[in-house]
Coordinates of C-alpha atoms in Angstrom, one line a residue:
X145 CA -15.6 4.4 25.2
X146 CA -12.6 3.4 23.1
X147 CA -11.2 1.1 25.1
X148 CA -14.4 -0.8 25.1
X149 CA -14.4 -1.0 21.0
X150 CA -10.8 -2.1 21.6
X151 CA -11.8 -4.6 23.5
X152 CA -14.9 -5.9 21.7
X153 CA -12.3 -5.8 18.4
X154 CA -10.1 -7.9 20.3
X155 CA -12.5 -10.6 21.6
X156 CA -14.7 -11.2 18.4
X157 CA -11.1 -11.2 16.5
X158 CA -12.4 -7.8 14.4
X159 CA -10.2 -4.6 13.2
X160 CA -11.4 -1.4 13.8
X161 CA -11.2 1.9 11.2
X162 CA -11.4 4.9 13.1
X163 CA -11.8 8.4 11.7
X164 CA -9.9 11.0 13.8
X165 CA -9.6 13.5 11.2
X166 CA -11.2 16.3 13.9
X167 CA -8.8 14.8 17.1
X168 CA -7.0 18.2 17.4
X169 CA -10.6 19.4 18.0
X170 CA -11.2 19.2 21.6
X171 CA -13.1 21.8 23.9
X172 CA -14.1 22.7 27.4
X173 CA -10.3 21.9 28.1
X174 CA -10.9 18.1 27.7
X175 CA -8.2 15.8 26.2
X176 CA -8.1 13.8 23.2
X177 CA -6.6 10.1 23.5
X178 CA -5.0 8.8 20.0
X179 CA -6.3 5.3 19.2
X180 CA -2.8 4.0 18.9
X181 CA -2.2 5.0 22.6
X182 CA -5.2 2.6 23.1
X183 CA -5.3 0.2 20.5
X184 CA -2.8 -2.9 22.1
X185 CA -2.5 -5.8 19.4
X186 CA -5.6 -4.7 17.7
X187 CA -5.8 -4.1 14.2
X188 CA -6.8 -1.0 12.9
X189 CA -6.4 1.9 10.6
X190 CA -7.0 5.7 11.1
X191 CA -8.3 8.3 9.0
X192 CA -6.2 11.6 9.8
X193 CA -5.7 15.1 8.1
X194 CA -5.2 18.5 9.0
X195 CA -8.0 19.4 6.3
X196 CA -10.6 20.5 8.8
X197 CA -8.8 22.5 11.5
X198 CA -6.4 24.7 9.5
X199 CA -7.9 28.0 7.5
X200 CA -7.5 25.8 4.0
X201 CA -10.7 26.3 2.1
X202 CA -11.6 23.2 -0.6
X203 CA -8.7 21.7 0.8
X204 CA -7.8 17.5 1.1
X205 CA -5.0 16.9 3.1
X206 CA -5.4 13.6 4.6
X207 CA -3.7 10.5 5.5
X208 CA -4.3 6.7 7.0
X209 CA -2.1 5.2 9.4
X210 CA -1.9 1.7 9.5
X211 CA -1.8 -0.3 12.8
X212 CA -0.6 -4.2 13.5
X213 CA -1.5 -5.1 10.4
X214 CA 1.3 -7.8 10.7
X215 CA -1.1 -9.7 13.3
X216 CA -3.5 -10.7 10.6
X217 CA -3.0 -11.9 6.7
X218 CA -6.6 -11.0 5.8
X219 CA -6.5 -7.2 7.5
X220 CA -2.6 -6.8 5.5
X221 CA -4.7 -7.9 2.3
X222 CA -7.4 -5.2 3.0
X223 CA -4.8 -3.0 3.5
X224 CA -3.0 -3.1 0.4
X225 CA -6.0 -3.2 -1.5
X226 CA -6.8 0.4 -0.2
X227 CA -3.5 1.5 -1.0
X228 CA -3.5 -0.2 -4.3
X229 CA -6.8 1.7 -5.3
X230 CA -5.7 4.9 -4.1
X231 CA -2.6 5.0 -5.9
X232 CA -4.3 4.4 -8.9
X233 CA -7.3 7.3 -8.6
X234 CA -4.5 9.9 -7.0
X235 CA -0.8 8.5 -7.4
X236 CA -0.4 9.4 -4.1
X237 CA 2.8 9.0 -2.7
X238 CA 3.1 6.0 0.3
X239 CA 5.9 6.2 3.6
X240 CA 6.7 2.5 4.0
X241 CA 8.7 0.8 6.5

């Protein structure tokens, strides 16, 4: 089913934001594909954290990794504005390239 997103992001020119904060969360022995094994040239950004499967009550420990944002001047722009807004509300600290 993610590959087809992926696909439909990449034929109507969209970006996709994916939430994967429960990916380590997986049962009945099934597996778990990371969108950025899938995600190509695509644009996208996911929502990770290790908030909701670690014993860490009223915890936030979370993070959003950025993907090809190079491809598109408008998704880059979207991008820092996130980033911009969050460092003003938290002061989080950034890892940049």
């Amino acid at each position: 089913m993610v590959r087809e997103m992926v696909e439909i992001a990449r034929e109507y020119d969209l970006f996709i934001v994916a939430d994967e904060i429960y990916s380590n969360m997986v049962y009945q022995g099934r597996e778990y594909a990371p969108l950025s094994d899938l995600i190509g040239d695509v644009p996208a950004l996911s929502l990770k954290g290790i908030s909701k499967e670690m014993p860490w009550p009223g915890s936030r420990c979370g993070w959003m990794e950025v993907y090809n944002q190079q491809k598109k001047p408008m998704f880059r722009r979207y991008v820092k504005s996130i980033i911009d807004a969050k460092m003003l509300e938290v002061c989080s600290t950034t890892l940049r390239r």
